[in-house]
PDB file of C-alpha atoms in Angstrom:
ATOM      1  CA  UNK A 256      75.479 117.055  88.510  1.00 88.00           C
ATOM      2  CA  UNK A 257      72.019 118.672  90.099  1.00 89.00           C
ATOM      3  CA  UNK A 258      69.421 118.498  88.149  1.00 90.00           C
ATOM      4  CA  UNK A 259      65.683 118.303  87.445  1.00 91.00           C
ATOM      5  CA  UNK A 260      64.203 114.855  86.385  1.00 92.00           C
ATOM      6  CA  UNK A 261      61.861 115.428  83.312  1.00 91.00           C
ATOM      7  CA  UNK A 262      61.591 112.329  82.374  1.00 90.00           C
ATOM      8  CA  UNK A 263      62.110 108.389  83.245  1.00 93.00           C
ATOM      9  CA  UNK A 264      61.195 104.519  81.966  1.00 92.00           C
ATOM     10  CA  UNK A 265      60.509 101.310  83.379  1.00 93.00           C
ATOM     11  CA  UNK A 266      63.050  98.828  84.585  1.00 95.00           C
ATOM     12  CA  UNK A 267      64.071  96.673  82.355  1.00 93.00           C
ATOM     13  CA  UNK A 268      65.758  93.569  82.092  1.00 91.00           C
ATOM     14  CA  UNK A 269      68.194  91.528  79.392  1.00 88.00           C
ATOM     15  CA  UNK A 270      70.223  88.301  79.695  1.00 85.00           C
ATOM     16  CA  UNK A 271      73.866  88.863  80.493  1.00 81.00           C
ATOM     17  CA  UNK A 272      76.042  87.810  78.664  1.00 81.00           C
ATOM     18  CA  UNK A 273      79.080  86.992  80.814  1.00 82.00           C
ATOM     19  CA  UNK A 274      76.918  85.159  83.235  1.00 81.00           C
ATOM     20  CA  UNK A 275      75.039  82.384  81.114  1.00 83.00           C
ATOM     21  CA  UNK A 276      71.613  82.089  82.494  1.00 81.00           C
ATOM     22  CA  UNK A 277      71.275  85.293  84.398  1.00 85.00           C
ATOM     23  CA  UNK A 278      69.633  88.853  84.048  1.00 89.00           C
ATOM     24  CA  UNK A 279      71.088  92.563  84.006  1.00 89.00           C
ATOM     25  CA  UNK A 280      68.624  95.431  84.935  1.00 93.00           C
ATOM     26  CA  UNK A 281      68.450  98.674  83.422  1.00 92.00           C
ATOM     27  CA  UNK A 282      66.318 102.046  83.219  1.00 94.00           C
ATOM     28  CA  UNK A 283      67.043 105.248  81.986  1.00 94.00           C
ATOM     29  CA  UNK A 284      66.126 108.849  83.170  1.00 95.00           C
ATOM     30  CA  UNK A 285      66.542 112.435  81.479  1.00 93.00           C
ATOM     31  CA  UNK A 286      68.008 115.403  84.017  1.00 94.00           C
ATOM     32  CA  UNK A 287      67.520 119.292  83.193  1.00 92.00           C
ATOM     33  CA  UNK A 288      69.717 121.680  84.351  1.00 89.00           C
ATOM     34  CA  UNK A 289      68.959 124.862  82.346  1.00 88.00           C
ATOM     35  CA  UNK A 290      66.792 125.646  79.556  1.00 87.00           C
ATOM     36  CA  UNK A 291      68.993 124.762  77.226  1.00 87.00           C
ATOM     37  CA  UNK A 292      70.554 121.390  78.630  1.00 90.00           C
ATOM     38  CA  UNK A 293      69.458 118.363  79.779  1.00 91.00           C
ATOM     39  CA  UNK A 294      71.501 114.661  79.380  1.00 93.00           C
ATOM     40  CA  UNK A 295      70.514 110.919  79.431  1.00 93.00           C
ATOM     41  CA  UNK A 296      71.299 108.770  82.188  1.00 95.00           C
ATOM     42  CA  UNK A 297      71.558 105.309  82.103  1.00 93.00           C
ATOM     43  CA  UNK A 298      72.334 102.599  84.800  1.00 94.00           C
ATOM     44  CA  UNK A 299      72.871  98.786  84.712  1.00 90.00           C
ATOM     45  CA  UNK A 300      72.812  96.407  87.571  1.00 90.00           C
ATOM     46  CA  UNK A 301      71.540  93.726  89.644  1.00 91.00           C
ATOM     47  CA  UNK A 302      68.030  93.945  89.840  1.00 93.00           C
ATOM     48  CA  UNK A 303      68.102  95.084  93.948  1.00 95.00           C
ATOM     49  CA  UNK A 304      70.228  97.913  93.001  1.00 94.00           C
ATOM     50  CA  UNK A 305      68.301  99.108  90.194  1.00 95.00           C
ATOM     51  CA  UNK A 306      64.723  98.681  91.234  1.00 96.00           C
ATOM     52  CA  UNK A 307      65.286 100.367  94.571  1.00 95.00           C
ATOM     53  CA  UNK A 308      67.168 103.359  92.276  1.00 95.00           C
ATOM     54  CA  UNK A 309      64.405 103.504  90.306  1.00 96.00           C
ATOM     55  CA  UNK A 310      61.821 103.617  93.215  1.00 95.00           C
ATOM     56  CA  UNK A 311      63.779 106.295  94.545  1.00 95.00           C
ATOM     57  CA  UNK A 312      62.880 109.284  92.722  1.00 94.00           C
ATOM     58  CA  UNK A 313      60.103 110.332  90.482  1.00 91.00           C
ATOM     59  CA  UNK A 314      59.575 112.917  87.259  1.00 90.00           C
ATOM     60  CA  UNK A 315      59.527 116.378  88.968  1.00 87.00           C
ATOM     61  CA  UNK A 316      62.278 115.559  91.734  1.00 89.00           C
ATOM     62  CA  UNK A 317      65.733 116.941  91.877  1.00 90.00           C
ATOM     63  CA  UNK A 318      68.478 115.048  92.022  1.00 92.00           C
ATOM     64  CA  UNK A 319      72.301 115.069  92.795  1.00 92.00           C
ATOM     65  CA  UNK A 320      74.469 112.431  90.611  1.00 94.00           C
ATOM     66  CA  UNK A 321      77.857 111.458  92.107  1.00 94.00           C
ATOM     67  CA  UNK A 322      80.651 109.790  89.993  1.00 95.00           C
ATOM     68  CA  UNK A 323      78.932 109.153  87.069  1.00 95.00           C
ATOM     69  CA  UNK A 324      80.383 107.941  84.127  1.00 94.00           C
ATOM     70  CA  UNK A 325      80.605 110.559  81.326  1.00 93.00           C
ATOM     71  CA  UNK A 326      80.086 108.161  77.922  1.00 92.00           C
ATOM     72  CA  UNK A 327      79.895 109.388  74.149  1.00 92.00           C
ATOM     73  CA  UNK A 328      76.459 108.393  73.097  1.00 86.00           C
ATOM     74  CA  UNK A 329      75.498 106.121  70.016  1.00 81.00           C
ATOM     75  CA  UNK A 330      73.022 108.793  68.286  1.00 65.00           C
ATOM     76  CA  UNK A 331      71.436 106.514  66.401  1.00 67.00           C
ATOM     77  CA  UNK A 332      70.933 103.731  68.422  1.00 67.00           C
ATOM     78  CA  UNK A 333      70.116 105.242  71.488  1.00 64.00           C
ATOM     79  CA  UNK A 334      67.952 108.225  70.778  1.00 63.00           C
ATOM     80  CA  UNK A 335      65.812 105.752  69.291  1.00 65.00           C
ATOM     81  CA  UNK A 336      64.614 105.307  72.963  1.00 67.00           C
ATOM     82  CA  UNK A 337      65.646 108.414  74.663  1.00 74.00           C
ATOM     83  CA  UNK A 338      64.802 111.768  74.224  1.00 76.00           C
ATOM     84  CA  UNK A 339      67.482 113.375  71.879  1.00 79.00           C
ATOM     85  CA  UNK A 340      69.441 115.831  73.627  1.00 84.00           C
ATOM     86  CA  UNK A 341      72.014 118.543  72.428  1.00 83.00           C
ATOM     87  CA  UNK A 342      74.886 116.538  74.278  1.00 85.00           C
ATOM     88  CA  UNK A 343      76.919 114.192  72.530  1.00 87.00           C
ATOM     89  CA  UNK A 344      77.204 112.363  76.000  1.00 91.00           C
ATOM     90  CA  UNK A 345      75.487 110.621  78.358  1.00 92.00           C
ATOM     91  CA  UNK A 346      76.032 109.407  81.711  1.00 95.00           C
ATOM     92  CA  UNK A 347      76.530 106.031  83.338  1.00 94.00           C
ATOM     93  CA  UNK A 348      75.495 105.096  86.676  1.00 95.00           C
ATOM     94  CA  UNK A 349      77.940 101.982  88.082  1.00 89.00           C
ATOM     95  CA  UNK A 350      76.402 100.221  91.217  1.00 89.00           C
ATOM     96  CA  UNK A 351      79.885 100.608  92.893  1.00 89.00           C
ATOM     97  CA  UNK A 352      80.937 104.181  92.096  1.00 91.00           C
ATOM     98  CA  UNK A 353      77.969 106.191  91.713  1.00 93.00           C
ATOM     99  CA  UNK A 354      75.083 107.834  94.208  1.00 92.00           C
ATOM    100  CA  UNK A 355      72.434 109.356  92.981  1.00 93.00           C
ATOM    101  CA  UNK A 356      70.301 111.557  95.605  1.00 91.00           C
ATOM    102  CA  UNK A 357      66.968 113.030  95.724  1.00 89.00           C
ATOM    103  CA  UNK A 358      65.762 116.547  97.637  1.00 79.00           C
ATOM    104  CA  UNK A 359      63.064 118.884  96.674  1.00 68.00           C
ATOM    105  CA  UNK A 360      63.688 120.746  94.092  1.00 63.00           C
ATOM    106  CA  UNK A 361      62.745 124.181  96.199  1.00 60.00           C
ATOM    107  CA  UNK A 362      65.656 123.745  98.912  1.00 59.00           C
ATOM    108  CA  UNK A 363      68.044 122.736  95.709  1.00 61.00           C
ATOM    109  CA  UNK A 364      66.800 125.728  93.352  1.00 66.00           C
ATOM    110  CA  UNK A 365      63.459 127.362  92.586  1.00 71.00           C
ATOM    111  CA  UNK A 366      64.400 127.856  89.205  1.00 77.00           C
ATOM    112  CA  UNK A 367      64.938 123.665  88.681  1.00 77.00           C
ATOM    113  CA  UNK A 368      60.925 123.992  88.593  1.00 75.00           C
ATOM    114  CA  UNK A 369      60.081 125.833  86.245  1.00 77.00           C
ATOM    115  CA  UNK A 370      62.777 123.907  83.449  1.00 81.00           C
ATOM    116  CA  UNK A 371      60.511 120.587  84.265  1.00 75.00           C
ATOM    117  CA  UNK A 372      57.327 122.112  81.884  1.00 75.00           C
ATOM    118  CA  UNK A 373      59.624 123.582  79.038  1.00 78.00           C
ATOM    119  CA  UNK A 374      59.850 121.398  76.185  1.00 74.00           C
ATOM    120  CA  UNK A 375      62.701 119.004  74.448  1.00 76.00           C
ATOM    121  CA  UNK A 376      61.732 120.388  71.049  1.00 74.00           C
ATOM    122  CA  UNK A 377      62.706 123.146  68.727  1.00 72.00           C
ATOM    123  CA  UNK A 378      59.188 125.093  69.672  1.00 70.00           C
ATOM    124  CA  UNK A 379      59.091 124.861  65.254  1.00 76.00           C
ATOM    125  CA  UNK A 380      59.374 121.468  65.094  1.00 77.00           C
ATOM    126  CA  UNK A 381      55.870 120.536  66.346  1.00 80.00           C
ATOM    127  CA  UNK A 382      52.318 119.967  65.041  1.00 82.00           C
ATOM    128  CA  UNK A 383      49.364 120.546  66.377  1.00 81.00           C
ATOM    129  CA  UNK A 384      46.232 118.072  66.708  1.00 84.00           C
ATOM    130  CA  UNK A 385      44.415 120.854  64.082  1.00 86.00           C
ATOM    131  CA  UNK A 386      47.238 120.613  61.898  1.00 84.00           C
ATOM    132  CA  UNK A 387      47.106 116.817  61.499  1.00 85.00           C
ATOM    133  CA  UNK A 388      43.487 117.058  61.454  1.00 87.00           C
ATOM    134  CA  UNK A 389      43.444 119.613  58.374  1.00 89.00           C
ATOM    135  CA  UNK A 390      46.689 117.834  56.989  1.00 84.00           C
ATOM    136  CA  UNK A 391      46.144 114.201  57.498  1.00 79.00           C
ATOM    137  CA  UNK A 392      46.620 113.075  54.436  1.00 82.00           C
ATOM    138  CA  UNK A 393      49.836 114.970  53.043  1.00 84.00           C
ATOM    139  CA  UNK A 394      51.467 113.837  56.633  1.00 82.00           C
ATOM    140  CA  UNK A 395      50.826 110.313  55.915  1.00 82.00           C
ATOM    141  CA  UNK A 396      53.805 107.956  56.738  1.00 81.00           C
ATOM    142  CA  UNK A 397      55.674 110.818  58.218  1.00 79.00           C
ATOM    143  CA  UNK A 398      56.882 110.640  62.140  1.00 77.00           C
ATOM    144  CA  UNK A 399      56.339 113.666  63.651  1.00 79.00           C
ATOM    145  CA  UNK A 400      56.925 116.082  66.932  1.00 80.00           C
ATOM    146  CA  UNK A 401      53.367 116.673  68.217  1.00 81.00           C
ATOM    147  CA  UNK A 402      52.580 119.495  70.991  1.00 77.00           C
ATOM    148  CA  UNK A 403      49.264 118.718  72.714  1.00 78.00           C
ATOM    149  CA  UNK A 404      47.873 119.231  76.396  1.00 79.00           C
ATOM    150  CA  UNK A 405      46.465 116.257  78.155  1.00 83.00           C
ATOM    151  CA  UNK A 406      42.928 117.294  78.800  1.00 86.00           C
ATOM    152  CA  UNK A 407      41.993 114.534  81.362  1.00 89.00           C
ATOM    153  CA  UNK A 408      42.978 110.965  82.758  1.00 90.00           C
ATOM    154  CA  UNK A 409      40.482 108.091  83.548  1.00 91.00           C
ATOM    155  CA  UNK A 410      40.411 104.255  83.966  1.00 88.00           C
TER     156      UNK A 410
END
C-alpha cells in the first residue's frame, strides 16, 4: 500500500497481558491514497520497534506498507480514537512481518500531495466558527464536525 500520511498520534503504552509486569507500545497513523480512500493503521510492539517507527515518518510523508495485516475494524470502539474512514478495515503492522517505508511524496506521486489538504468529512457535515457563534445555544450538548483554518501558532 503507497500512500499519503494525513494524520498520526503519540506512542502509547499499556500493560501486557501475557507478560505480567511488562508494557506493549502502540500508535496509530491514517494513509490517503485517493480522494476518496484513506485506512487506519495500527501497530503494537516493543517499545524500540515502535518508537523508532514512529520517529520515522511524519504527517505529509509518503509511505510504502509491506505485509500488513488486513483486520475488520471495531466501528465503535475504535473510531472513537481514529478518524472514521469509509473502510470497514484497517491494517496491522506486526514487528516481524511488516516494513513500512518513507520517500517523498514527489518521486512516489505528485498527486499524493495534493490528497494531504482535502478533508475526512462529508464537506455538509461541518460548522463553521460563525455558525456556532450565531447558534450556540440550539447546538448545546451536541458533538459536532467543525471546519476552521488555523490562523497562527505561538508559545
Amino acid at each position: 500500500v503507497i500512500g499519503v500520511v494525513i494524520g498520526k498520534t503519540d506512542v502509547r503504552s499499556f500493560p501486557d497481558r501475557k507478560n505480567i509486569g511488562s508494557e506493549r507500545y502502540t500508535f496509530n497513523f491514517t494513509i490517503r491514497d485517493s480522494p476518496t480512500y484513506f485506512i487506519n493503521v495500527q501497530s503494537w510492539g516493543r517499545e524500540e520497534y515502535i518508537r523508532a517507527l514512529s520517529e520515522s515518518f511524519r504527517v505529509g510523508d509518503c509511505v510504502t506498507i509491506e505485509n500488513p495485516l488486513i483486520q475488520s475494524k471495531e466501528a465503535e470502539r475504535e473510531e472513537k480514537f481514529n478518524p472514521v474512514t469509509p473502510s470497514c478495515y484497517k491494517l496491522l503492522l506486526s514487528e516481524n512481518h511488516s516494513v513500512v517505508k518513507t520517500s517523498p511524496c514527489y518521486e512516489t506521486d505528485t498527486r499524493l500531495l495534493s490528497l494531504l489538504h482535502l478533508p475526512v468529512k462529508d464537506p455538509q457535515d461541518y460548522y463553521s466558527l460563525g455558525d456556532i457563534v450565531a447558534n450556540g445555544q440550539s447546538l448545546n450538548g451536541r458533538i459536532l464536525n467543525v471546519l476552521a483554518a488555523v490562523m497562527s501558532v505561538s508559545q
